[in-house]
Short mmCIF file of C-alpha atoms in Angstrom, two decimals:
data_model
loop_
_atom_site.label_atom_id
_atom_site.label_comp_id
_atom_site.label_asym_id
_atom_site.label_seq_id
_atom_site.Cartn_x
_atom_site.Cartn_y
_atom_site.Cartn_z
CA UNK A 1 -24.30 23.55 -32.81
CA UNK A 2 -22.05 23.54 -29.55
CA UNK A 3 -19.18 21.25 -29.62
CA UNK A 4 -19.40 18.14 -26.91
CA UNK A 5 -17.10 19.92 -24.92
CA UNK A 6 -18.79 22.98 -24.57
CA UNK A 7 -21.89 20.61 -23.34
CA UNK A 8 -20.56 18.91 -21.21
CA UNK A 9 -18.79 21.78 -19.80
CA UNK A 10 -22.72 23.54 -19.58
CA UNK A 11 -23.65 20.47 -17.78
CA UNK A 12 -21.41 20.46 -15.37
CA UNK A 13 -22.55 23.91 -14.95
CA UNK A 14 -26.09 22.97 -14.23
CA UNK A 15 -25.33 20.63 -12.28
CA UNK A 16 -23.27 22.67 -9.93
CA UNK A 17 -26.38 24.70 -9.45
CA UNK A 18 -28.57 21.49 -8.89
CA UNK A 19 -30.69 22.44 -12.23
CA UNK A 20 -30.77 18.62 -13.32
CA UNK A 21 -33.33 19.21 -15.59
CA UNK A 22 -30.70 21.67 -17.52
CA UNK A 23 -27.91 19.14 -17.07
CA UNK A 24 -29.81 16.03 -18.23
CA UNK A 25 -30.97 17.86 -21.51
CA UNK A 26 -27.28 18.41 -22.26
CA UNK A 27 -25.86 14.99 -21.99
CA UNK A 28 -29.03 14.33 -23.71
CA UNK A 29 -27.84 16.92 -27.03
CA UNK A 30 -24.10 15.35 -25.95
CA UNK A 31 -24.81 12.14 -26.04
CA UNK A 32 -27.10 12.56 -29.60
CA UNK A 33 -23.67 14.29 -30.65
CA UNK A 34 -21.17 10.88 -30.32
CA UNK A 35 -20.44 10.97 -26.79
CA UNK A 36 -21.41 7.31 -25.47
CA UNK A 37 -20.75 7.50 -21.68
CA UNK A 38 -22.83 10.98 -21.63
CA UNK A 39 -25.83 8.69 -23.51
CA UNK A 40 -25.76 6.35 -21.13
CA UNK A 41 -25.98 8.93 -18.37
CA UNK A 42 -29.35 10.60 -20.27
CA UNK A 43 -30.71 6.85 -20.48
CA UNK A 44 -30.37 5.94 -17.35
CA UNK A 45 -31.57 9.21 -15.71
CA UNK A 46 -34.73 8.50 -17.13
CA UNK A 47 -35.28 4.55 -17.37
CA UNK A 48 -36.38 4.76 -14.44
CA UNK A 49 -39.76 6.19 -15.32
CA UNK A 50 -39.45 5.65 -18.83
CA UNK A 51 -37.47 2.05 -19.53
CA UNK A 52 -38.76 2.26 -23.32
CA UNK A 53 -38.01 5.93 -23.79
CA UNK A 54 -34.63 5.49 -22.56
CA UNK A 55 -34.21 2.20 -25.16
CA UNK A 56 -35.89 4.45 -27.95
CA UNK A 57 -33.46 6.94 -26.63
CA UNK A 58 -30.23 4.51 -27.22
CA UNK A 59 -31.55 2.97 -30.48
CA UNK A 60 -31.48 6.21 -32.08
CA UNK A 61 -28.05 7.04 -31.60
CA UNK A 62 -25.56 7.22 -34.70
CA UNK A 63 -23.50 4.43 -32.88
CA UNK A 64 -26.69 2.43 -32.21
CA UNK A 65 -24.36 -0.97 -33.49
CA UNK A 66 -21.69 -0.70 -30.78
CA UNK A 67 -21.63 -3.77 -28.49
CA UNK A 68 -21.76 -1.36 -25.33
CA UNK A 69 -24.86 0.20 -26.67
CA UNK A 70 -26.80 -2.92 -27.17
CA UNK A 71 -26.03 -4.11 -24.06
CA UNK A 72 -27.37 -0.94 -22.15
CA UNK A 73 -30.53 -1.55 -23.93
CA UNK A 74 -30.85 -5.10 -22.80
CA UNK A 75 -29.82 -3.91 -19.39
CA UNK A 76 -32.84 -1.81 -19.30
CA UNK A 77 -34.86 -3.97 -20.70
CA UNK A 78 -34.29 -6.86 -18.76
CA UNK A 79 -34.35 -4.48 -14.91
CA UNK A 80 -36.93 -1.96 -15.75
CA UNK A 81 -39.20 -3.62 -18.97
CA UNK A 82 -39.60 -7.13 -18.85
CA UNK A 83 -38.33 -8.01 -15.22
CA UNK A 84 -37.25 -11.59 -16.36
CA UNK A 85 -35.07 -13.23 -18.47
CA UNK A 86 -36.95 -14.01 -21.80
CA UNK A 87 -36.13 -15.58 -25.18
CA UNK A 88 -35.08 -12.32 -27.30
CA UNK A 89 -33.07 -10.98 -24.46
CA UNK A 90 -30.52 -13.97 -24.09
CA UNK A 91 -30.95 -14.56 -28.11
CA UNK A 92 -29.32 -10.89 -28.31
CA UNK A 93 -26.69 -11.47 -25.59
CA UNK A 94 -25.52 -14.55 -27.16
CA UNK A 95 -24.73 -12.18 -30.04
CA UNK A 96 -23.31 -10.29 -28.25
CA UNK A 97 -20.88 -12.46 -26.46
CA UNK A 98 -20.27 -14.19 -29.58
CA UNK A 99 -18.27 -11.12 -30.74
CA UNK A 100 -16.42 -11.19 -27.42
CA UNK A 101 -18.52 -8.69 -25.59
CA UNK A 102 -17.13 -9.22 -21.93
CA UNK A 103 -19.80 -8.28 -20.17
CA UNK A 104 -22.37 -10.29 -22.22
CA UNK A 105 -20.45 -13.62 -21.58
CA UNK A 106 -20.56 -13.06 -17.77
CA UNK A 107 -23.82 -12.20 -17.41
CA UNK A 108 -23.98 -15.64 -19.60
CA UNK A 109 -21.23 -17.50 -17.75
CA UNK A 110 -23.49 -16.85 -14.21
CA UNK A 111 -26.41 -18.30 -15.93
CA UNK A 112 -25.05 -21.56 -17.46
CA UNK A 113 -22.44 -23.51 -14.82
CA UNK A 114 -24.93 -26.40 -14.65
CA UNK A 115 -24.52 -27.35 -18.44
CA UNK A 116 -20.76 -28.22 -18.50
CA UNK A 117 -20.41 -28.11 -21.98
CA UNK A 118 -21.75 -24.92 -22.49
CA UNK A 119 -19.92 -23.40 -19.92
CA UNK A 120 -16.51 -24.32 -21.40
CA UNK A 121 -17.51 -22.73 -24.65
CA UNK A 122 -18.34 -19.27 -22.92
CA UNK A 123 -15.22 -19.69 -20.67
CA UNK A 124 -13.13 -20.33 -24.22
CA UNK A 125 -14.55 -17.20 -25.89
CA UNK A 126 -14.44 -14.71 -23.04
CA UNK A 127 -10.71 -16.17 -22.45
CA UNK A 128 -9.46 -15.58 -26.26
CA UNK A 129 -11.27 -12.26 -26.45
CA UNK A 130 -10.46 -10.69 -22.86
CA UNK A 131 -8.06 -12.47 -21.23
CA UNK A 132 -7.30 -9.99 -19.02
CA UNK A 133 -10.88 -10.45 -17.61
CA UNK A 134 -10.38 -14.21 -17.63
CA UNK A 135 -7.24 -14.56 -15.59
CA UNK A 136 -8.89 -12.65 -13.06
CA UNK A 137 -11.89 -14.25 -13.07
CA UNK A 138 -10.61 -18.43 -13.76
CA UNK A 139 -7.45 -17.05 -11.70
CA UNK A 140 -4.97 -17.45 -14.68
CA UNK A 141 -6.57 -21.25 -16.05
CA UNK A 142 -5.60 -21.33 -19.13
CA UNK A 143 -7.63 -24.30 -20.24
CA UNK A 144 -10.07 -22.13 -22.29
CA UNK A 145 -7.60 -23.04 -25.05
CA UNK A 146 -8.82 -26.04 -25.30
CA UNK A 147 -12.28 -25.10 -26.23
CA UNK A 148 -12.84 -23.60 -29.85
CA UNK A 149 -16.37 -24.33 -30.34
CA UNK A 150 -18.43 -21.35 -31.58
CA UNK A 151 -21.32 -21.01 -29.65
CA UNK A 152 -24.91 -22.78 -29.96
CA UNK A 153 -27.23 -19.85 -29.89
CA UNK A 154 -30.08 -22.22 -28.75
CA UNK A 155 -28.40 -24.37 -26.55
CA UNK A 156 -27.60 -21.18 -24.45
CA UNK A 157 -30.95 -19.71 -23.92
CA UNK A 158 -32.44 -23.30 -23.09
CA UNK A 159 -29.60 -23.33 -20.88
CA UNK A 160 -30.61 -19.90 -19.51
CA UNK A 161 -33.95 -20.39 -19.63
CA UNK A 162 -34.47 -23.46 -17.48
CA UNK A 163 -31.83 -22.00 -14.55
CA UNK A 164 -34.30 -19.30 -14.47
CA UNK A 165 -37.08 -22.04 -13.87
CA UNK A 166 -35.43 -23.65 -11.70
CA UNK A 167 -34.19 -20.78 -9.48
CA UNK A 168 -38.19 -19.51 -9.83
CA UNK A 169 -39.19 -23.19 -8.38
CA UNK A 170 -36.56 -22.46 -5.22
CA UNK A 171 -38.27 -22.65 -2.23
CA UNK A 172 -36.87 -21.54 0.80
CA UNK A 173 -36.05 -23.19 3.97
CA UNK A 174 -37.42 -21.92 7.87
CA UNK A 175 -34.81 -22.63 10.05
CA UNK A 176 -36.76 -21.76 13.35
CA UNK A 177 -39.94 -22.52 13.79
CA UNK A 178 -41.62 -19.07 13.61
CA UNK A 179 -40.01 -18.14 10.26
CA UNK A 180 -37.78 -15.23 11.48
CA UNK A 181 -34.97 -16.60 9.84
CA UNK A 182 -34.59 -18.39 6.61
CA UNK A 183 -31.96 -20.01 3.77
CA UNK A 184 -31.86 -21.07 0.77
CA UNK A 185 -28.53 -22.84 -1.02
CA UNK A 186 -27.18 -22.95 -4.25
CA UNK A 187 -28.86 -19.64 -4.91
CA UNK A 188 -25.76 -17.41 -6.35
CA UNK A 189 -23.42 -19.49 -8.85
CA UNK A 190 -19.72 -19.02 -8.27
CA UNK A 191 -19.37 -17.18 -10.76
CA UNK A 192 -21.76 -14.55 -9.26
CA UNK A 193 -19.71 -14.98 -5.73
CA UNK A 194 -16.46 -14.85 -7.54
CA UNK A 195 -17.45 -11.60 -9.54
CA UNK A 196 -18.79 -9.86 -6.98
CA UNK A 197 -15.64 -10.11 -5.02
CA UNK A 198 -13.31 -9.00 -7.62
CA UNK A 199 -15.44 -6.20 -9.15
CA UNK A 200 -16.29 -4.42 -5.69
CA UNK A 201 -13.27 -5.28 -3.31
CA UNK A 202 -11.86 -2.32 -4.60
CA UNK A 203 -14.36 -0.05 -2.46
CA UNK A 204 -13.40 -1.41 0.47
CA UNK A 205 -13.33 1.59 3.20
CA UNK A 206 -13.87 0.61 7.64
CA UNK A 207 -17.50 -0.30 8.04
CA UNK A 208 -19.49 2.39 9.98
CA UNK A 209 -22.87 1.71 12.40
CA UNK A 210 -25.67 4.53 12.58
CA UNK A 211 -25.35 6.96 15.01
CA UNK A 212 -28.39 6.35 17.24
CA UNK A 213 -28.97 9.59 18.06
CA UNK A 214 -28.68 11.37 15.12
CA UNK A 215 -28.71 8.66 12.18
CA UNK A 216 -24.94 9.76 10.93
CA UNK A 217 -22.55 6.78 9.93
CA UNK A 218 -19.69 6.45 12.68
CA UNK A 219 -17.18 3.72 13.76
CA UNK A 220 -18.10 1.88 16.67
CA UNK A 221 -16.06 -1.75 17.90
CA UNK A 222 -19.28 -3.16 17.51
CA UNK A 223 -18.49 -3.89 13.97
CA UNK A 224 -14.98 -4.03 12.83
CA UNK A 225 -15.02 -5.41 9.56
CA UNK A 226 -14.27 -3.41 6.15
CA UNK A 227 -17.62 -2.66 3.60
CA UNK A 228 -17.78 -1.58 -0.31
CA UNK A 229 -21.06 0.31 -0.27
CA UNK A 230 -21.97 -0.49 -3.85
CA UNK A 231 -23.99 2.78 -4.64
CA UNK A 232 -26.10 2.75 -8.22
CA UNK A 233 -23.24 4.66 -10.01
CA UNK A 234 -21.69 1.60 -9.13
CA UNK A 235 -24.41 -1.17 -10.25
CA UNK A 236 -24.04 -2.80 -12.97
CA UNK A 237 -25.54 -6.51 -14.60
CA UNK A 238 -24.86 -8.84 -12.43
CA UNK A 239 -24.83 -7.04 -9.04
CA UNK A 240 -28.85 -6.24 -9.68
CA UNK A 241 -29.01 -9.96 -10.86
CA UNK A 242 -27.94 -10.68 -7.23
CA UNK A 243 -30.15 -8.17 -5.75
CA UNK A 244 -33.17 -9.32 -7.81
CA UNK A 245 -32.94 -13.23 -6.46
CA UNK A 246 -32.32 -11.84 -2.67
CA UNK A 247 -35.97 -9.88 -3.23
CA UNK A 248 -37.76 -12.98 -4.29
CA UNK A 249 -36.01 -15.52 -1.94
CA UNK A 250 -37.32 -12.88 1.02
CA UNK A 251 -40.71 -11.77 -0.61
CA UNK A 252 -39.74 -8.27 -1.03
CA UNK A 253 -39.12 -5.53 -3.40
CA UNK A 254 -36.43 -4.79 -5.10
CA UNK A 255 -37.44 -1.31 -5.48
CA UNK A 256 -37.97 -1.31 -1.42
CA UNK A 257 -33.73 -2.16 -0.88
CA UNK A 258 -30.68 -0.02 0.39
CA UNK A 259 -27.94 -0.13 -1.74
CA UNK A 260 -25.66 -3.49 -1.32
CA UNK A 261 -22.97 -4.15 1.28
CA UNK A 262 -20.08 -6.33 0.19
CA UNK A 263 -18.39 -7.05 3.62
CA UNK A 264 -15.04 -8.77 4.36
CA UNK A 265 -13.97 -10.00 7.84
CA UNK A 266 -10.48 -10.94 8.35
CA UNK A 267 -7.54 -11.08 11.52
CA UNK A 268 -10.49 -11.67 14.47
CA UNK A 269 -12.96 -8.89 12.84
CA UNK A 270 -16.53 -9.38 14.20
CA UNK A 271 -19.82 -8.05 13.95
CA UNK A 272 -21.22 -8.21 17.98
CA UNK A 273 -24.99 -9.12 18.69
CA UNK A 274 -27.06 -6.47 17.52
CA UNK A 275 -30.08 -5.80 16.20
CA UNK A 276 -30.96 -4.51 11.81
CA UNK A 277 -34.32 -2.65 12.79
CA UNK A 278 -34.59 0.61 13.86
CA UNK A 279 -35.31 2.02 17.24
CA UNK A 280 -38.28 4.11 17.90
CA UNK A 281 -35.76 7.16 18.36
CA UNK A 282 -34.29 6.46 15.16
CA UNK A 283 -37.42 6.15 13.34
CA UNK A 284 -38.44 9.83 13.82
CA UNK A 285 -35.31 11.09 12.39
CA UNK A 286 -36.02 12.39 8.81
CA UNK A 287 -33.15 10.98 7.32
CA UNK A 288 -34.41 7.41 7.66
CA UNK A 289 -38.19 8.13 6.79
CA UNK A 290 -37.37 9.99 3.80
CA UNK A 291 -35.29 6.96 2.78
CA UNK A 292 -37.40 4.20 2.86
CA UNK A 293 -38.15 4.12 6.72
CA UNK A 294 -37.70 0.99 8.92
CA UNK A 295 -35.37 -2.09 7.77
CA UNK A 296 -38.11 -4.90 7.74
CA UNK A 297 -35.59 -7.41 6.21
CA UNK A 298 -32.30 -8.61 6.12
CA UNK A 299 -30.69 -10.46 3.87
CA UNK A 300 -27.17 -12.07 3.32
CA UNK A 301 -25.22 -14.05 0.62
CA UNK A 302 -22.47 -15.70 1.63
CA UNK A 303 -19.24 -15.84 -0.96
CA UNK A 304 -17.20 -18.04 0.26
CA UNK A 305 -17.63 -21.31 2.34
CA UNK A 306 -15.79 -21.21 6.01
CA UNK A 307 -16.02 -23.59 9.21
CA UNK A 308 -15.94 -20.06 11.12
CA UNK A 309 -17.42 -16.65 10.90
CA UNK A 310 -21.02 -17.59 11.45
CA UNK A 311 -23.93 -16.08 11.79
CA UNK A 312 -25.51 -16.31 15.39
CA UNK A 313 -28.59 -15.81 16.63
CA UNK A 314 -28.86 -16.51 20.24
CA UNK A 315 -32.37 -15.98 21.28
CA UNK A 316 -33.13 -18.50 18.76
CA UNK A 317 -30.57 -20.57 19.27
CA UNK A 318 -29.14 -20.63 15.59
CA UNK A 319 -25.84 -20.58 13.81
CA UNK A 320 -25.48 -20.45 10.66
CA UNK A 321 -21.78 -21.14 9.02
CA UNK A 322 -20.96 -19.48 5.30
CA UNK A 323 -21.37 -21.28 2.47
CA UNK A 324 -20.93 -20.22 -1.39
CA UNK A 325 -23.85 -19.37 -2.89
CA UNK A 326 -26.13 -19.76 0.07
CA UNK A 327 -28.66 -16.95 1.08
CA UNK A 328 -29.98 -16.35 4.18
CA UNK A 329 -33.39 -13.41 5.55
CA UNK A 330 -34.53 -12.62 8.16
CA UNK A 331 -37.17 -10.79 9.53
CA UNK A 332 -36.21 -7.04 11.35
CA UNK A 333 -40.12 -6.40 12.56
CA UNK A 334 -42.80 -8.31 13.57
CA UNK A 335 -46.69 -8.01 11.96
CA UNK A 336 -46.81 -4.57 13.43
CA UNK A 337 -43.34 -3.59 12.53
CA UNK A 338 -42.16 -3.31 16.19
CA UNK A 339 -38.59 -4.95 16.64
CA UNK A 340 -38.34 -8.07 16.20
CA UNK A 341 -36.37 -8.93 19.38
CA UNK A 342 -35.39 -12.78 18.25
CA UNK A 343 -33.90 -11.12 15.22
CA UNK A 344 -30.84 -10.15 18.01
CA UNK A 345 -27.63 -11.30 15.99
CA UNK A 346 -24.32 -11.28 15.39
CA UNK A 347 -21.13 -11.86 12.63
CA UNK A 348 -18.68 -14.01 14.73
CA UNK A 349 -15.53 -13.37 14.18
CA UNK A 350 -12.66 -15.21 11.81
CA UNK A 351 -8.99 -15.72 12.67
CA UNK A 352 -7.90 -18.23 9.65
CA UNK A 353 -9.20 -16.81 6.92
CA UNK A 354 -11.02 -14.23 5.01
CA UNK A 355 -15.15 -14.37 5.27
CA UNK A 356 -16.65 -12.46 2.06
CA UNK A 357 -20.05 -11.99 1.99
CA UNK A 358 -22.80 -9.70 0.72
CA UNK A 359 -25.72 -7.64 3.25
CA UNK A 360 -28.34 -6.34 1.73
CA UNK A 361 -31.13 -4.31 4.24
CA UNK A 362 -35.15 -3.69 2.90
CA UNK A 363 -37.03 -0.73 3.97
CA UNK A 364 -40.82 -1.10 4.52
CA UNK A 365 -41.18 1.92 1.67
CA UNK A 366 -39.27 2.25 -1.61
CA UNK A 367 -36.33 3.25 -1.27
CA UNK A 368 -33.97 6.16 -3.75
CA UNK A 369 -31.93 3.80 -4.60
CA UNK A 370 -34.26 1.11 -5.28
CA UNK A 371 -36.42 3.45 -7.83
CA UNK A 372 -33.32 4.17 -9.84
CA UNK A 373 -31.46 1.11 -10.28
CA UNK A 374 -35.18 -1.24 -10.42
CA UNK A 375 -37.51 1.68 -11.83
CA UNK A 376 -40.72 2.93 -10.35
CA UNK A 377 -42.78 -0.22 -11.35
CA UNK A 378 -43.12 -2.54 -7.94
CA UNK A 379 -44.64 -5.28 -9.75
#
C-alpha cells in the first residue's frame, strides 16, 4: 500500500491536472490511512450530495473517537441532514464540550446566553480547557474560575432547544410600507457577533466593486471600506449558523447565497448610494449567470452597536443605525426581477469608531458556493 505521503503527493498531482475525481479518491485511501485533515477533505467533497455517505465515510475511520471527528459528523449532519437543531445533535455536542472540545462549547455558548446559569458553566469549561480561546473571546475575564459546575446535559439542550423556538417564532419587522426593507433584532447573540469578528478579521484585504463592464472585482471610491470574503474553505460552525438565520429572516435559500462579507469601516470609510442588483449589461455576462445570476436580496448583520455609520436609503427615506445582533433585507428586484430602484442605498461613513458588520448577497438561482457549504437539498 502507498505511504500517505506518496498520496497525497498523487493528489496533488491530480489535482494540478484538474482530474478531481483522481484527487478525491486519494485523500479518500489517505484519509482511510490516518490522515484526519485529508478525511475531512474526502467528506466534505462529497456531503454535499451525499451528507450520510460522507458521515458513514467519517464513522468508519480508525480514529472514529477523536473529538474533531465527531464534530465533523455533527457538522454535516446538522447543515446538510437534518437542517435543524434536534435532540441527539446537542445531546452529542454537550459530550463533546464536556471534554473541552472548543469548538463544541461555542457552537453551545451562541446558543445558550439567555439562561445565565448555563452560560457560566460553558464559559468555565471552555476557559479551563482553552484558555487561549477564552481570553480572546471574554477578552482576558477571568471569572470562569469561579464556575466549576460540570455540565447538565439536559439543561443544555432545553436550553438549546427553546432558543431555536424562539428564533423560529421571530417575525420580522417592514420598515417601509412596501416591504423593500426589513429588520429584525436580537437575531445574532454576541457571542455570534463577537466570534465572527475575531475568527475572520484576519482576511481583511481593500473591498473591491464589480467592474460594470466586464464583471471583474476593482477598487472604486465608491466603497472604501476593508472586506474578509469568507470563502467555504473558510466556513466553519458558526459562520453557516449565521448564514442559515439571515436565509429564513429574508425567505430565501441558503443554498441560493454568495459567500459572506465581513466588512469593517473605520477613519471616514463609506459605502456611497448605490444600488446590490445587477444591471441589464451585467446580467448577460457569463460570469454572473453561471453563478447564481441576479442578487434578489440583501442582507446585513450588524456587530457592533454605533450612533453613526448607518444605513441610508434615501428614496425611502430610511436610516437605519447598527446595532449588535440586529439583521436587516432588503429587496434588490421587484416581482419581475427588474431593479428595484427604492433599494438605492448607502453605508455612511464613521469617524469615531470602528463599524463591523456582516453582508451577505442572494442570487435568484443556487449558487457554487451555496451547494457546497448547504448541500444540494433546497428544502
Amino acid at each position: 500500500m502507498k505511504s500517505i505521503e506518496q498520496l497525497l503527493t498523487k493528489a496533488d498531482l491530480h489535482f494540478q491536472r484538474n482530474e478531481y475525481s483522481q484527487a478525491y479518491d486519494c485523500l479518500r485511501i489517505a484519509g482511510q490511512s490516518g490522515h484526519l485533515y485529508a478525511a475531512l477533505d474526502y467528506a466534505y467533497h462529497i456531503a454535499p450530495n451525499s451528507p450520510k455517505a460522507a458521515i458513514d465515510y467519517l464513522s468508519a475511520l480508525p480514529d472514529n473517537s477523536k473529538p474533531t471527528v465527531r464534530f465533523h459528523c455533527l457538522l454535516i449532519s446538522r447543515f446538510y441532514l437534518f437542517k435543524e437543531m434536534n435532540y441527539e445533535l446537542v445531546s452529542e455536542l454537550v459530550r463533546l464540550a464536556s471534554a473541552g472540545h472548543a469548538e463544541s462549547l461555542i457552537v453551545l455558548l451562541s446558543w445558550t446566553e439567555q439562561n445565565t446559569s448555563v452560560y457560566a458553566q460553558l464559559k468555565g469549561t471552555l476557559g479551563r480547557h482553552n484558555p487561549n480561546i477564552y481570553r480572546q473571546l471574554f477578552m482576558g475575564d477571568p471569572n470562569y474560575a469561579d464556575v466549576s459546575t460540570s455540565l447538565c446535559e439536559d439543561t443544555i439542550i432545553t436550553t438549546v432547544l427553546e432558543k431555536q423556538t424562539s428564533l423560529l417564532n421571530k417575525t420580522k419587522t417592514a420598515v417601509d410600507s412596501n416591504g423593500i426593507v426589513c429588520e429584525m433584532s436580537g437575531v445574532l447573540s454576541d457571542i455570534e457577533c463577537d466570534y465572527m469578528l475575531l475568527r475572520y478579521k484576519s482576511l481583511l484585504q481593500p473591498s473591491m466593486v464589480l467592474n460594470p463592464l466586464n464583471g471583474n472585482p476593482m477598487k472604486d471610491d465608491i466603497r472604501t471600506s476593508e472586506v474578509a470574503i469568507i470563502t467555504n474553505q473558510w466556513v466553519d460552525w458558526i459562520s453557516r449558523e449565521v448564514e442559515v438565520k439571515m436565509s429564513r429572516m429574508s425567505d430565501t435559500k441558503p443554498q441560493h447565497g454568495e459567500p459572506l462579507n465581513l466588512l469593517r469601516y473605520k477613519d471616514g470609510q463609506e459605502y456611497k448610494p448605490h444600488y446590490d442588483g445587477f444591471t441589464d449589461t451585467q446580467l448577460k455576462q457569463t460570469s454572473i449567470i453561471e453563478e447564481g445570476g441576479q442578487r434578489t436580496h440583501t442582507i446585513l448583520a450588524y456587530l457592533n452597536s454605533l450612533s453613526e455609520g448607518a444605513t441610508h436609503f434615501p428614496k425611502l427615506g430610511i436610516t437605519i443605525f447598527p446595532e449588535k445582533g440586529k439583521l436587516v433585507s432588503f429587496l434588490n428586484v421587484d416581482k419581475n426581477l427588474a431593479l428595484e430602484k427604492q433599494s438605492y442605498h448607502c453605508g455612511q461613513p464613521v469617524f469615531t469608531n470602528e463599524k463591523w458588520m456582516l453582508t451577505k448577497w442572494v442570487r435568484s438561482n443556487r449558487t457554487e458556493y451555496g451547494t457546497l457549504v448547504f448541500g444540494s437539498n433546497c428544502k
